[in-house]
Short mmCIF file of C-alpha atoms in Angstrom, two decimals:
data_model
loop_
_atom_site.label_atom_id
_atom_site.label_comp_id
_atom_site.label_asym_id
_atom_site.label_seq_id
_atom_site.Cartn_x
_atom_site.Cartn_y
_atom_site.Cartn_z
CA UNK A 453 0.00 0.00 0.00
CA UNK A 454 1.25 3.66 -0.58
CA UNK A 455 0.22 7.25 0.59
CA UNK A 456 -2.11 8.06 -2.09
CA UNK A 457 -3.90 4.68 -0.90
CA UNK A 458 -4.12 5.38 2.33
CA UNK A 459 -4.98 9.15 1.33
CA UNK A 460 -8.27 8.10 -0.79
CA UNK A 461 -9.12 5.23 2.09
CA UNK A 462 -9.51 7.93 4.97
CA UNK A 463 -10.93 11.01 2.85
CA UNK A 464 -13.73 8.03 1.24
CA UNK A 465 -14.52 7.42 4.80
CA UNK A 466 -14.68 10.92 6.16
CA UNK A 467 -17.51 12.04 3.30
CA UNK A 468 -18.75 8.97 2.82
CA UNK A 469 -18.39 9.26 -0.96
CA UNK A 470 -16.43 8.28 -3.82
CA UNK A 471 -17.13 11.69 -5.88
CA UNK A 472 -16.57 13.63 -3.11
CA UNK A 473 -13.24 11.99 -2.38
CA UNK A 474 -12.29 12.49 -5.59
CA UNK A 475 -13.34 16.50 -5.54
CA UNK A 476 -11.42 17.09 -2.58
CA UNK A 477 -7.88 14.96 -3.78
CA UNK A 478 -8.41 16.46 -6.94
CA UNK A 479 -8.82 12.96 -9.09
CA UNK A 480 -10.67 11.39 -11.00
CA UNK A 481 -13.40 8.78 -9.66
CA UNK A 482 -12.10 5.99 -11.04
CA UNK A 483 -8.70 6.89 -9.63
CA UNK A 484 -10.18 6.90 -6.23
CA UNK A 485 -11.74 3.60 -6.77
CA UNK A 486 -9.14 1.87 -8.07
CA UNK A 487 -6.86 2.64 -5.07
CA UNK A 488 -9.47 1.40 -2.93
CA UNK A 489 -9.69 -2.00 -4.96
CA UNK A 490 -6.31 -2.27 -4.82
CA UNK A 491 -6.34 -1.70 -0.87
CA UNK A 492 -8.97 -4.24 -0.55
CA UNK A 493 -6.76 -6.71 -2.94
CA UNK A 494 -3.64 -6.20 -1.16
CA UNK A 495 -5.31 -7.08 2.27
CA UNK A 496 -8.11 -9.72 1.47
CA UNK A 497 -10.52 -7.97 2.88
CA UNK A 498 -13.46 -5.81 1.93
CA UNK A 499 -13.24 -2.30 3.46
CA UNK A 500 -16.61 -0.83 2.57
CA UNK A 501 -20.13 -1.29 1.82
CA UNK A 502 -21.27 0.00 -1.15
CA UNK A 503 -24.99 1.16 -0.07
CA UNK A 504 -27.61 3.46 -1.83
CA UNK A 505 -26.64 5.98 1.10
CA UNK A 506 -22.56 5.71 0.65
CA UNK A 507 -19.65 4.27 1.10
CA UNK A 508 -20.16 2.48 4.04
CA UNK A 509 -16.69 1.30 6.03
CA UNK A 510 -16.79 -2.04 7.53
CA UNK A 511 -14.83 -3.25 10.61
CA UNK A 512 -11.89 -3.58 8.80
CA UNK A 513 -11.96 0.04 6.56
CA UNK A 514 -12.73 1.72 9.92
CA UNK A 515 -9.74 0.16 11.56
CA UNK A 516 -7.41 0.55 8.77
CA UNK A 517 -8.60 4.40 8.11
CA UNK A 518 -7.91 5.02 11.67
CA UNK A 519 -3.96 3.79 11.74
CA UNK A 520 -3.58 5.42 8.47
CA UNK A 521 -5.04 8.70 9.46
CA UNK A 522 -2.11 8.78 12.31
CA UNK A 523 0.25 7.60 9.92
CA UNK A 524 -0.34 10.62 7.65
CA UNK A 525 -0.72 12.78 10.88
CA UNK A 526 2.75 11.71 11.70
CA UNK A 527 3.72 12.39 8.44
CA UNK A 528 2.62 15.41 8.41
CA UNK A 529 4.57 16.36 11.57
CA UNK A 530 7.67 15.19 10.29
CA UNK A 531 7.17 16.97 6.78
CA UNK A 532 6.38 20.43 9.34
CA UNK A 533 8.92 19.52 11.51
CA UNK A 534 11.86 20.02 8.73
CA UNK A 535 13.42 23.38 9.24
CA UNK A 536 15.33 24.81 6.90
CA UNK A 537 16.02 27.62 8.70
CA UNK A 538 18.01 26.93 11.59
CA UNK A 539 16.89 28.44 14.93
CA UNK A 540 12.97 28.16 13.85
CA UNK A 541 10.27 26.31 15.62
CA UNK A 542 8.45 24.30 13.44
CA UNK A 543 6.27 21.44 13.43
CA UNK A 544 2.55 20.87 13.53
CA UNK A 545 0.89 20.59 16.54
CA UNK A 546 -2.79 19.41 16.96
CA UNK A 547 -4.70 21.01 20.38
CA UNK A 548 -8.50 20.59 21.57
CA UNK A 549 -9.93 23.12 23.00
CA UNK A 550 -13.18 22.73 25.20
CA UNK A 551 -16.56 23.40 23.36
CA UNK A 552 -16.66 26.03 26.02
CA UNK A 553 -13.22 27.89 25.54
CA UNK A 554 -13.01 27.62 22.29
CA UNK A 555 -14.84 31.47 21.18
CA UNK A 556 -12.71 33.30 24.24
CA UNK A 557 -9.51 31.53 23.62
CA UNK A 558 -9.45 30.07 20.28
CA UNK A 559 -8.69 33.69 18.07
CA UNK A 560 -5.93 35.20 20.49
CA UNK A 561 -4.16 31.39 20.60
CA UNK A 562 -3.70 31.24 17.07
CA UNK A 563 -3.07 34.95 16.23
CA UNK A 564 0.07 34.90 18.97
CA UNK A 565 1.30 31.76 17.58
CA UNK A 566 1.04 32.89 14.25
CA UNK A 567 2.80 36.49 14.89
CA UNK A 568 5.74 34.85 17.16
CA UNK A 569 5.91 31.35 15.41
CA UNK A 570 5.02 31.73 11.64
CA UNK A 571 6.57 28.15 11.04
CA UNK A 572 4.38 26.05 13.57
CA UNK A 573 1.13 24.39 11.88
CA UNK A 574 -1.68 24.52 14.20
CA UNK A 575 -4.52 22.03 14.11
CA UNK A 576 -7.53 23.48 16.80
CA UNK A 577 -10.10 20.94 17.18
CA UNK A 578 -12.99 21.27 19.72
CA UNK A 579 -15.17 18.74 21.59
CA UNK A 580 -16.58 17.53 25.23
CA UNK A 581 -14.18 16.39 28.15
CA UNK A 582 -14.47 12.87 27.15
CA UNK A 583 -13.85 12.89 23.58
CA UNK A 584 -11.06 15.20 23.95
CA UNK A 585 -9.33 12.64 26.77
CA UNK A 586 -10.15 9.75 24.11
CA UNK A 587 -8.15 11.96 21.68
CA UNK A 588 -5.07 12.77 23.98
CA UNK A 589 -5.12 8.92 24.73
CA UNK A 590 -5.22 7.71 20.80
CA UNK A 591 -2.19 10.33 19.78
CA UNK A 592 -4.22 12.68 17.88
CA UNK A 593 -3.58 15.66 19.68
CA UNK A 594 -0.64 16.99 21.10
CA UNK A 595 -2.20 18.80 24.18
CA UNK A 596 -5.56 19.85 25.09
CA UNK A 597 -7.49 21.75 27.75
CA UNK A 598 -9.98 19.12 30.28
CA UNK A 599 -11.93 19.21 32.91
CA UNK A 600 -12.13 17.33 36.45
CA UNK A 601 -9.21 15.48 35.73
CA UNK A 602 -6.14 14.89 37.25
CA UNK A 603 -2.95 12.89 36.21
CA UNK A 604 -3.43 9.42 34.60
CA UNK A 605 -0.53 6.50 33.45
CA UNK A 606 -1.24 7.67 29.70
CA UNK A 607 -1.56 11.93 30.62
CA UNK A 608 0.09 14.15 32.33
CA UNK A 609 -2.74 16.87 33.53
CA UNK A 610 -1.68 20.44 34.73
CA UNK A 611 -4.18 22.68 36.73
CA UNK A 612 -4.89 26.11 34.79
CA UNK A 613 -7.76 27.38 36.65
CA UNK A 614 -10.85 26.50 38.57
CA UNK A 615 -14.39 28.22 37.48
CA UNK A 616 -18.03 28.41 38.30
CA UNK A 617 -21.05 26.75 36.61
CA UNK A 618 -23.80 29.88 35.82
CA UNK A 619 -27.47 29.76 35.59
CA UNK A 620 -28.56 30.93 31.80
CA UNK A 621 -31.66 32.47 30.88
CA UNK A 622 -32.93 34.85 28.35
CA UNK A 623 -32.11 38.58 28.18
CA UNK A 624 -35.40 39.74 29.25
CA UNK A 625 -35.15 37.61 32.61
CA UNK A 626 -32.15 40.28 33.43
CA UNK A 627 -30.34 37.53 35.78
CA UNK A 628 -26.93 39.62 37.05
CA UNK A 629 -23.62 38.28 38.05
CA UNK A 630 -23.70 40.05 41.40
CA UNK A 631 -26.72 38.50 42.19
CA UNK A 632 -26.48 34.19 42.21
CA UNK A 633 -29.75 31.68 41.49
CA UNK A 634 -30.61 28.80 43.53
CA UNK A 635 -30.57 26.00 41.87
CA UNK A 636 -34.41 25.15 42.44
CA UNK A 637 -35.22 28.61 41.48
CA UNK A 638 -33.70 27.59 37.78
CA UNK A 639 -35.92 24.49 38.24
CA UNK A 640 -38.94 25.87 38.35
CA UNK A 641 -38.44 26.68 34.62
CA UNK A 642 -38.08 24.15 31.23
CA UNK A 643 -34.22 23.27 31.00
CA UNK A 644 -32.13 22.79 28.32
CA UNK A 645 -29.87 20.46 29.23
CA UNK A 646 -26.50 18.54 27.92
CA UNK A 647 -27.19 14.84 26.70
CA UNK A 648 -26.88 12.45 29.27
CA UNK A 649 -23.72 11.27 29.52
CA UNK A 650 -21.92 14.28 28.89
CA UNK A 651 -19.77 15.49 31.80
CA UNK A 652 -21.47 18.87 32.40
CA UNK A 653 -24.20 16.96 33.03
CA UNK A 654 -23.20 14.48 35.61
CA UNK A 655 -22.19 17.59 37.27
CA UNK A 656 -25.31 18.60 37.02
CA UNK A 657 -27.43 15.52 37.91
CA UNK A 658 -25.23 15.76 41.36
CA UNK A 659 -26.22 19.16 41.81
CA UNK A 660 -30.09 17.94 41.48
CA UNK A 661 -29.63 15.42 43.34
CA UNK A 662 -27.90 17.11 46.25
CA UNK A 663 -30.69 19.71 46.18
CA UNK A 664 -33.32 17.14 45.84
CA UNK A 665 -35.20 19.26 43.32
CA UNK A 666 -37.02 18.04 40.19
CA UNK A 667 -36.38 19.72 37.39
CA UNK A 668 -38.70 19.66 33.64
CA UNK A 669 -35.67 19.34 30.90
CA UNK A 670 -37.24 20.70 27.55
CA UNK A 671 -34.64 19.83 25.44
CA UNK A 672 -31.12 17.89 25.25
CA UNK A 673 -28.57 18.24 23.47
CA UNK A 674 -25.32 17.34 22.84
CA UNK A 675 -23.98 20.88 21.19
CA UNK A 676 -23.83 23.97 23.80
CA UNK A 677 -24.30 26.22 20.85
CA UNK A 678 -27.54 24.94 20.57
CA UNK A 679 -27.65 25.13 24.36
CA UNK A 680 -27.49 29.21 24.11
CA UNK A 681 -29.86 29.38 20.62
CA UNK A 682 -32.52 27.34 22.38
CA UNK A 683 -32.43 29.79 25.68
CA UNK A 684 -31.68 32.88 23.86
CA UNK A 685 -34.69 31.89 21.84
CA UNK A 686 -37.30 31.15 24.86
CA UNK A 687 -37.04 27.77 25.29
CA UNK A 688 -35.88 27.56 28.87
CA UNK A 689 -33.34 28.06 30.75
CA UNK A 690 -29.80 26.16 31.07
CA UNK A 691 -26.76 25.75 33.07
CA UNK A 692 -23.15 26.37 31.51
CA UNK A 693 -19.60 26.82 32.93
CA UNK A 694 -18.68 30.69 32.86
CA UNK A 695 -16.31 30.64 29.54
CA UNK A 696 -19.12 29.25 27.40
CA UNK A 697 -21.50 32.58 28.63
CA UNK A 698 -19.20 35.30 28.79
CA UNK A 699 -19.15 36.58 24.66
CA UNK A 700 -23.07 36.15 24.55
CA UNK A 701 -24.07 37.95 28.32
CA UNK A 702 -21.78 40.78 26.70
CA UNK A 703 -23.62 41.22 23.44
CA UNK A 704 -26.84 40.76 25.84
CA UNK A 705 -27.80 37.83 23.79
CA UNK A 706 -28.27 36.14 27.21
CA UNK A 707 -28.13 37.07 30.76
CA UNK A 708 -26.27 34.67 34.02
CA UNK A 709 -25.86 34.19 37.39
CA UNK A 710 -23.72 32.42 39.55
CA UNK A 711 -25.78 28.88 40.24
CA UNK A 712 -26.21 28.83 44.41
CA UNK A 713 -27.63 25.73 46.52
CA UNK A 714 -25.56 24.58 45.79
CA UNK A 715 -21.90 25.76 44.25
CA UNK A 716 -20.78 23.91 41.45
CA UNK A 717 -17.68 24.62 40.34
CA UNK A 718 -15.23 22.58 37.47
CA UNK A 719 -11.60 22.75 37.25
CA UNK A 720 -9.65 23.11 33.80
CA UNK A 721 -6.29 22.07 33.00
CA UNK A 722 -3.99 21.25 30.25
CA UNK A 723 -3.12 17.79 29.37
CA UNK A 724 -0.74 16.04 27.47
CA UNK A 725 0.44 12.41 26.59
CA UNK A 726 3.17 11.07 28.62
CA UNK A 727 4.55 8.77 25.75
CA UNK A 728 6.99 9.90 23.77
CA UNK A 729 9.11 12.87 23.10
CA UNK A 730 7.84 16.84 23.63
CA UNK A 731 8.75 18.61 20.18
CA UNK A 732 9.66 22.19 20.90
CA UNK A 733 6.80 23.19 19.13
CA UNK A 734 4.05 21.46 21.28
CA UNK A 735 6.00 23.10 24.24
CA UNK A 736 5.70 26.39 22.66
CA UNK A 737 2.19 25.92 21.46
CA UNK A 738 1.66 24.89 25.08
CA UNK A 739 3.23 27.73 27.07
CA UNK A 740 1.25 30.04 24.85
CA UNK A 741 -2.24 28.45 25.47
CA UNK A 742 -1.37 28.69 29.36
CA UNK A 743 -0.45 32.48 28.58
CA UNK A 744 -3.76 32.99 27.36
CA UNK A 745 -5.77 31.22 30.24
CA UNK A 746 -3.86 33.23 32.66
CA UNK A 747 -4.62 36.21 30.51
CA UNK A 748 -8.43 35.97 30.26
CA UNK A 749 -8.84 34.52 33.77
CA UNK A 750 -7.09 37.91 35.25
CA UNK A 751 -8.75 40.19 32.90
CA UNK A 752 -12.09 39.39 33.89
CA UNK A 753 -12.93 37.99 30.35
CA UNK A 754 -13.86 34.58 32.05
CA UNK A 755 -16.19 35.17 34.58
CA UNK A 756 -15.56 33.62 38.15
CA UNK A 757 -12.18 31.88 37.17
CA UNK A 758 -9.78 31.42 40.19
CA UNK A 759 -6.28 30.69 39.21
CA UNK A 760 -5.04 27.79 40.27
CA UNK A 761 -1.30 28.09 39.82
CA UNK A 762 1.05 30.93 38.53
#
């Protein structure tokens, strides 16, 4: 098998398409599925189901397209890695950002790295606590920011900062930050709630639970984008971690308060594999993203953060 194989196996599986595969390597169709034949030739296996919906992968394509995406990713790192310039960082470095950082820190992150480190390839993906831990554990990113979660064998965790969860309602209910909501106060409206499962709402269901209130959940949802729409648009209320909050209770999209009876609070912290080396550009990348924590936690741009270290 070579690189262009391996190219059209993972882009066939990320769009689900043959034509669109071919649009986006800039082939021809029968190029694209002739690689794949020969893939499937090579290993004695088929890798997809052709169905009336798409190229479906089977056990095998999924397994394969996952080794070879990290095999290009590596690849990649290498190719960025390659100064010719000595003295330059370089390299490509892949971060996840929480769903709920990502409009406060993701802009200023890459703009500093970009001004100060022109030759460093950044890759900002965004997702829940879970899937971003399932990430740092696989190898595809280099670092990332998580919650409630301390050192493990695979990650080494440092603690950034340590923030409050806020009750979310519309504009017109004029909640105020000086001012904190009891928790069965926010019950006695429709929620809109993170799917079960999710870690923001395990915190959550403990806060219920410890408050022994009942609470009516009009919607869930696993996007906290929808989350704001849905409250901004009448549809209840909601609870969300300060950083999510801030951008929209400025443009009075939405207004907060501190949840009370009881506290919740969630710390954040940046983790990072403990196999194998530290490139100089994931350290960079690293000390940078830490910068800009500190930064918005002291300039009041993330409401109720507490440092936890400096």
């Amino acid at each position: 098998m070579d690189l262009k194989q391996l190219k059209a196996l993972v882009t066939v599986v990320e769009t689900g398409s043959v034509t669109r595969a071919a649009e986006l390597l800039h082939l021809v169709q029968p190029a694209v599925t002739r690689q794949i034949h020969a893939l499937e030739h090579e290993l004695g296996v088929p890798l997809f189901e052709r169905t009336r919906q798409g190229m479906r992968p089977t056990e095998a394509g999924t397994t394969l397209a996952e080794r070879a995406r990290r095999a290009l990713t590596e690849l990649d790192r290498a190719r960025a890695e390659l100064s010719p310039v000595p003295g330059t960082i370089t390299g490509l470095v892949s971060i996840g950002l929480l769903e709920s950082t990502a409009e406060m820190l993701a802009e200023p992150l890459a703009a500093a790295v970009l001004r100060d480190h022109p030759a460093i390839e950044l890759r900002l993906l965004t997702a829940y606590s879970g899937h971003l831990q399932q990430w740092l554990d696989n190898g595809d990113l280099d670092l990332s920011l998580v919650y409630n979660l301390a050192s493990t064998p695979s990650l080494n965790v440092r603690p950034l900062v340590r923030e409050k969860l806020w009750v979310v309602a519309p504009a017109g209910e004029c909640l105020s930050p000086r001012q904190p909501v009891a928790l069965a106060t926010a019950a006695e409206h429709p929620l809109v709630l993170p799917s079960p499962g999710h870690a923001l709402r395990v915190l959550i269901d403990r806060a219920v639970a410890q408050a022994r209130v009942t609470v009516a959940i009009a919607v869930q949802t696993n996007s906290m984008t929808l989350q704001k729409q849905l409250v901004a648009g009448g549809q209840g209320w909601t609870i969300l971690p300060g950083a999510g909050i801030a951008a929209d209770v400025a443009r009075g999209t939405l207004s907060a308060a501190p949840l009370a009876d009881p506290q919740v609070l969630r710390s954040i912290g940046i983790g990072t594999p403990r196999s194998g080396p530290v490139s100089p550009a994931v350290r960079t990348v690293a000390e940078e993203l830490v910068r800009q924590v500190r930064t918005a936690a002291r300039q009041s741009q993330w409401p109720s953060a507490e440092l936890l270290e400096d």
